[in-house]
CSV table of C-alpha atoms and ligand atoms in Angstrom, one decimal:
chain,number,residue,atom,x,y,z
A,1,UNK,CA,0.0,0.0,0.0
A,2,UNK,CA,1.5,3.5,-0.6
A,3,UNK,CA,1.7,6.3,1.9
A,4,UNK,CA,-1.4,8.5,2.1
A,5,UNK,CA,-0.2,12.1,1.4
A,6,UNK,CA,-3.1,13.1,3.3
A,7,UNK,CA,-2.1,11.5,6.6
A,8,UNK,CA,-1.1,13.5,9.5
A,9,UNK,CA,2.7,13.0,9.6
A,10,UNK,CA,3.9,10.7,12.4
A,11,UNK,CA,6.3,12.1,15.1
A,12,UNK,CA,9.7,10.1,15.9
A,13,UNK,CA,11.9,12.2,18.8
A,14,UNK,CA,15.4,10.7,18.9
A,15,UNK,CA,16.3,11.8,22.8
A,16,UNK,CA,19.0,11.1,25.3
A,17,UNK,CA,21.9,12.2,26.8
A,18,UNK,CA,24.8,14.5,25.5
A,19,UNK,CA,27.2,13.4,23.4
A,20,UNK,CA,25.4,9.5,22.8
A,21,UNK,CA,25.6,10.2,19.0
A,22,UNK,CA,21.5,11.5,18.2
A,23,UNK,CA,23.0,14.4,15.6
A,24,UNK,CA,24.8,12.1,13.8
A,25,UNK,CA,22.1,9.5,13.9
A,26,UNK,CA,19.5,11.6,12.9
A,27,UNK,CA,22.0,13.3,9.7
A,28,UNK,CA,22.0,9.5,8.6
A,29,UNK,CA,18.4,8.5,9.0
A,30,UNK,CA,17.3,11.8,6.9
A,31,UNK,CA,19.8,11.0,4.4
A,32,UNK,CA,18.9,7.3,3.6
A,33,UNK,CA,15.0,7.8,3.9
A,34,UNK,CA,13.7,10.9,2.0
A,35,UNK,CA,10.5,10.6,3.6
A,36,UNK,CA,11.7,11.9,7.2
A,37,UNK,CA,11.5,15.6,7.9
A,38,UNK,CA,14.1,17.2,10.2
A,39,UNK,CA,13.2,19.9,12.2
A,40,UNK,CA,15.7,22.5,12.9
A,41,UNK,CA,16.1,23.8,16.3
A,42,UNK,CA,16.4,27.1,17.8
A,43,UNK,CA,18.9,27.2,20.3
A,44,UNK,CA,20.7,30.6,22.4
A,45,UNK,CA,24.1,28.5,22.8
A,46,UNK,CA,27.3,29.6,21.1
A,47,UNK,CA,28.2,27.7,17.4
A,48,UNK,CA,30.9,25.5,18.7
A,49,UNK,CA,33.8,25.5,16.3
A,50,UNK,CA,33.5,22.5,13.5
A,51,UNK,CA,29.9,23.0,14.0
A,52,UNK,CA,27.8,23.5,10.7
A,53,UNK,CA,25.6,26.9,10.4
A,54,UNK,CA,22.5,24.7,9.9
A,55,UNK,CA,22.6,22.7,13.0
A,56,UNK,CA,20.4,25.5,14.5
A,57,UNK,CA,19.4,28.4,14.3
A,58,UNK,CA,21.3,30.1,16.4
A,59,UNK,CA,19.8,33.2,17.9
A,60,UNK,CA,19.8,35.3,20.9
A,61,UNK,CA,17.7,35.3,24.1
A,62,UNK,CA,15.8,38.3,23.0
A,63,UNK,CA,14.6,36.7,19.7
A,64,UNK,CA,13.8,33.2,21.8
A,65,UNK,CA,11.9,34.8,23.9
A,66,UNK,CA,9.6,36.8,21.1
A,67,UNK,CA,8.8,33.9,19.7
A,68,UNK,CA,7.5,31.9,23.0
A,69,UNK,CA,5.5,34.9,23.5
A,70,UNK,CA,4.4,34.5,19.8
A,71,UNK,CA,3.9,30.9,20.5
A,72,UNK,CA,6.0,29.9,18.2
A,73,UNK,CA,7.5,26.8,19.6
A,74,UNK,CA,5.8,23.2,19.8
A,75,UNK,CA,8.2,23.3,23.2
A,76,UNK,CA,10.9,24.8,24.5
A,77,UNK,CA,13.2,24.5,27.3
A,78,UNK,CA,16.1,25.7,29.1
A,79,UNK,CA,19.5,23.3,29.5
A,80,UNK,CA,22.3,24.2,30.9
A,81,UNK,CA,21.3,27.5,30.6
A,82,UNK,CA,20.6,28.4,26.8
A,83,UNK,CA,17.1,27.8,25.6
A,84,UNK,CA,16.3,25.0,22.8
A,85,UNK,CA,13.1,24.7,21.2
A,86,UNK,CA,11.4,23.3,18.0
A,87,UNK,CA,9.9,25.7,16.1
A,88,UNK,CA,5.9,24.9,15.2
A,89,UNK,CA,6.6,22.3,12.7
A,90,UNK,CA,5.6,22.7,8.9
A,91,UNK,CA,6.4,19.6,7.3
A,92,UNK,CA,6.2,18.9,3.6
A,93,UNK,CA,2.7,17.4,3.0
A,94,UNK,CA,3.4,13.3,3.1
A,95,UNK,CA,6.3,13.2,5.2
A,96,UNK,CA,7.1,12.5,9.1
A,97,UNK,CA,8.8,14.9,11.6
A,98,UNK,CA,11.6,13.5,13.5
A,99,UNK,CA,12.9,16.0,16.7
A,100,UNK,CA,16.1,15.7,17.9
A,101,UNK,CA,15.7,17.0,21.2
A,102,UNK,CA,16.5,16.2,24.9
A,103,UNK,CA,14.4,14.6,27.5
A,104,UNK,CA,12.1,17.6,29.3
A,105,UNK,CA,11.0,17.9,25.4
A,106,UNK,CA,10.3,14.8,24.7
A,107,UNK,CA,8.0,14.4,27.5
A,108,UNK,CA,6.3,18.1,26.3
A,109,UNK,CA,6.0,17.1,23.0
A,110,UNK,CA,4.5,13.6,24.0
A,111,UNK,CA,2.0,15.4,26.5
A,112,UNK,CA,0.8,17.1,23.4
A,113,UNK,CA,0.9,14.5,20.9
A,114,UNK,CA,0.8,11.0,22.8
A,115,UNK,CA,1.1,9.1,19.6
A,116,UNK,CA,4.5,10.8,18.7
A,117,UNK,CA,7.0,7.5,19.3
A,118,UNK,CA,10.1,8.2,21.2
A,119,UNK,CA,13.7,6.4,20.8
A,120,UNK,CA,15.7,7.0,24.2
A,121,UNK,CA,19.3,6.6,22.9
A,122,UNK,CA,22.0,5.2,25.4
A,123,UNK,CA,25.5,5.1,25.5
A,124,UNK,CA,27.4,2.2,25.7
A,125,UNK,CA,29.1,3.0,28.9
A,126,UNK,CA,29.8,6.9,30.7
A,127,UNK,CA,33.4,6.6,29.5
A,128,UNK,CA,32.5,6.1,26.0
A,129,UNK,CA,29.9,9.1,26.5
A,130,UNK,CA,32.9,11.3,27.7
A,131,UNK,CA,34.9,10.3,25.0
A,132,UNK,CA,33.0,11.2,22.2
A,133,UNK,CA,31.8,14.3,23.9
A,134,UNK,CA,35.8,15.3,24.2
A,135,UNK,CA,36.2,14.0,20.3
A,136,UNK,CA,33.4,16.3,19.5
A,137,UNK,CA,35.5,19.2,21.0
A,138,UNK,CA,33.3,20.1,23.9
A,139,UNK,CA,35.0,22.1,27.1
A,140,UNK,CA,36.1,19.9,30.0
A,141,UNK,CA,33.5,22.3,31.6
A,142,UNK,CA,30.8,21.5,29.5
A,143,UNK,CA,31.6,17.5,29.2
A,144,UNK,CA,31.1,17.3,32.7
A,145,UNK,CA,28.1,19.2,33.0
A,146,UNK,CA,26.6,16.9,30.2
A,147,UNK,CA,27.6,13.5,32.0
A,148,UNK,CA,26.2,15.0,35.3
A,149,UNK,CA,23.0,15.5,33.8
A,150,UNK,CA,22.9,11.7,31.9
A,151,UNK,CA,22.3,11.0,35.1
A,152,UNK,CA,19.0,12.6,35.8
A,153,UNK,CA,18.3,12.4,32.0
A,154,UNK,CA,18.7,8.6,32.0
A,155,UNK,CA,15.7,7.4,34.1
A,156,UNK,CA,13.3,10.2,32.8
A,157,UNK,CA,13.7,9.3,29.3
A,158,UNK,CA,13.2,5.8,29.4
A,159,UNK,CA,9.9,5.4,31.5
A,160,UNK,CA,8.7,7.7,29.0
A,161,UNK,CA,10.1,5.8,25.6
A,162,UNK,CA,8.9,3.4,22.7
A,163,UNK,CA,12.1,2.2,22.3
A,164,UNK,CA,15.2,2.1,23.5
A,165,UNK,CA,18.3,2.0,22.0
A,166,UNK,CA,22.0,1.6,22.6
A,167,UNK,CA,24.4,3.6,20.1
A,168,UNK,CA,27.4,0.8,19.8
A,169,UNK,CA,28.2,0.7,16.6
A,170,UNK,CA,26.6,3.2,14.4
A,171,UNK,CA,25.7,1.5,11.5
A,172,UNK,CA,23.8,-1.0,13.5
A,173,UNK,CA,22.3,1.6,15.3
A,174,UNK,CA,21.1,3.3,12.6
A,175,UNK,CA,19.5,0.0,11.1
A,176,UNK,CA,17.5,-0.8,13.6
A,177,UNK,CA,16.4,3.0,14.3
A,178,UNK,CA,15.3,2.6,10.2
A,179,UNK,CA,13.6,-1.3,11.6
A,180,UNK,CA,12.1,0.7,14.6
A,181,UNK,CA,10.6,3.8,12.0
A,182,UNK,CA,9.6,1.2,9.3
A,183,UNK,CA,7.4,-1.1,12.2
A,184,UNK,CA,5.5,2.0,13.2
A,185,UNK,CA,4.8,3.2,9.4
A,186,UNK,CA,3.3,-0.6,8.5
A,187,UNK,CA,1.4,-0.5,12.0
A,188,UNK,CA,-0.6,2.4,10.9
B,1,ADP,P1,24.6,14.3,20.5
B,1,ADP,O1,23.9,14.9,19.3
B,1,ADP,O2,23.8,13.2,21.1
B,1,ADP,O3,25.1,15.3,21.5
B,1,ADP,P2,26.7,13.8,18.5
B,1,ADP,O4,25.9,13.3,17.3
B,1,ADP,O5,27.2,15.2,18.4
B,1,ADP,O6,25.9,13.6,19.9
B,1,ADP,O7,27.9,12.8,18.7
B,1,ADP,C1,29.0,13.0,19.6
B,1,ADP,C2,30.3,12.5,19.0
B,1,ADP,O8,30.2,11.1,19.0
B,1,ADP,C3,30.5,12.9,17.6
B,1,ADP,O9,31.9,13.2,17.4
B,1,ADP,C4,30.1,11.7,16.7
B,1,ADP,O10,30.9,11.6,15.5
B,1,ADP,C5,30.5,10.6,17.7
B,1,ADP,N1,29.7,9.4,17.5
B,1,ADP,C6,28.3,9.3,17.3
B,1,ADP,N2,27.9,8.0,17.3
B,1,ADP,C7,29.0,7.2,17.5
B,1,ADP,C8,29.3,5.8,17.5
B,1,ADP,N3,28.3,4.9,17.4
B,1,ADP,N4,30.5,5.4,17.8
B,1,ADP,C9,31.5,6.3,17.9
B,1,ADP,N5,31.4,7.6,17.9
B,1,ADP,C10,30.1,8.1,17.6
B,2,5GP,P1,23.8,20.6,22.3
B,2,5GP,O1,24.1,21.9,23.0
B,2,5GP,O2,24.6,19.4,22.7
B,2,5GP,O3,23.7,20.8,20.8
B,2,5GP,O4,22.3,20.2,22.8
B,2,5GP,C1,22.0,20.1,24.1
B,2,5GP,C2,20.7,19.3,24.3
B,2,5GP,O5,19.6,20.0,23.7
B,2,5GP,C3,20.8,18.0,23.4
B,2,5GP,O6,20.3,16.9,24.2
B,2,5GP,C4,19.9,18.2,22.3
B,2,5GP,O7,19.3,17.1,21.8
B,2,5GP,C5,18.9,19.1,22.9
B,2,5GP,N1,18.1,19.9,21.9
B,2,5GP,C6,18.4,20.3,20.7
B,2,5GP,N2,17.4,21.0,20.2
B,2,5GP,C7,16.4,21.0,21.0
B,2,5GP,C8,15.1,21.5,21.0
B,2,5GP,O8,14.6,22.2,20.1
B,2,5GP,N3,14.3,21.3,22.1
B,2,5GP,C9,14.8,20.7,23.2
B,2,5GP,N4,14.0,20.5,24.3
B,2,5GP,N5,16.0,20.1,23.3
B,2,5GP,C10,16.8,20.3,22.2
């Protein structure tokens, strides 16, 4: 059966802690399957260097807080002190959303839209975590912050998942995130 254009899109949120690897699985997912929309965040945190200019939109508090005033976020929250928030999504007519966004998100969006499906994404261990938050370039200050907060992240997230998933080896991860996506569209 083909996709009905006229379906409301599905949700998928890709959540968990820093530094597990959900930018880099979501970059792969959209590429492979031209039927996934990503939304682009807003975010009030500094570019950090290597970062590309369309990872966010990065903007200042000022702006943020115009547009939750406009109420032009689906939710929004603050981490670590800088603000994040999806924009109120437009997808392109036949296609699902996917939000890369961390846990007090998630559970706002799924408030809102309890069919959305999340996938809680693990780490292998906290010393791989740290590792590929250093690889990525992140300040000591800021890896240490973002391992703390794992911690309270962790347990949220997955009483509140669909699935979830430990990023190991990213290939494999990314299949079964495609296996995962694929059971929910022939469930529909
Ligand atoms: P997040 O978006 O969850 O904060 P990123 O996607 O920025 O995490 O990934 C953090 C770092 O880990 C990046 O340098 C990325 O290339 C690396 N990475 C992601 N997945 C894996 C994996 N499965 N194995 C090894 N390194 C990974
Ligand atoms: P980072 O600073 O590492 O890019 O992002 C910090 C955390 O904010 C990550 O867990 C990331 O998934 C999350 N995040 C990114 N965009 C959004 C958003 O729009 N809303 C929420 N709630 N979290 C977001």
């Amino acid at each position: 059966m083909g996709a009905d254009p006229a379906a409301a899109p599905r949700i998928f949120i890709v959540s968990g802690p820093g530094g597990v690897g959900k930018g880099t699985i979501v970059n792969a997912l959209v590429e492979r399957d031209p039927r996934l929309w990503l939304s682009r965040s807003w975010t009030t945190r500094e570019q950090r260097q290597g970062e590309r200019d369309t990872a966010y939109v990065f903007t200042d508090r000022e702006s943020f807080e115009r547009r939750i005033a406009a109420d032009g976020f689906l939710e929004w929250t603050n981490f670590l002190g800088n603000y994040y928030g999806t924009p109120t999504p437009d997808p392109v007519m036949g296609r699902d959303v996917v939000l890369e966004i961390e846990v007090d998100g998630a559970r706002q969006v799924k408030s809102l839209h309890p069919e959305a499906i999340l996938i809680f994404v693990l780490p292998p261990s906290r010393d791989e975590q740290e590792r590929r938050l250093r690889g990525r370039g992140d300040a000591p200050d800021k890896v240490s912050q973002r391992l703390q907060k794992a911690l309270d992240e962790e347990p949220v997230g997955m009483a509140i998942a669909n699935h979830v998933v430990i990023n190991d080896d990213l290939e494999r991860t990314v299949c079964e995130m495609m296996e995962i996506i694929g059971r929910h569209r022939g469930a529909a």
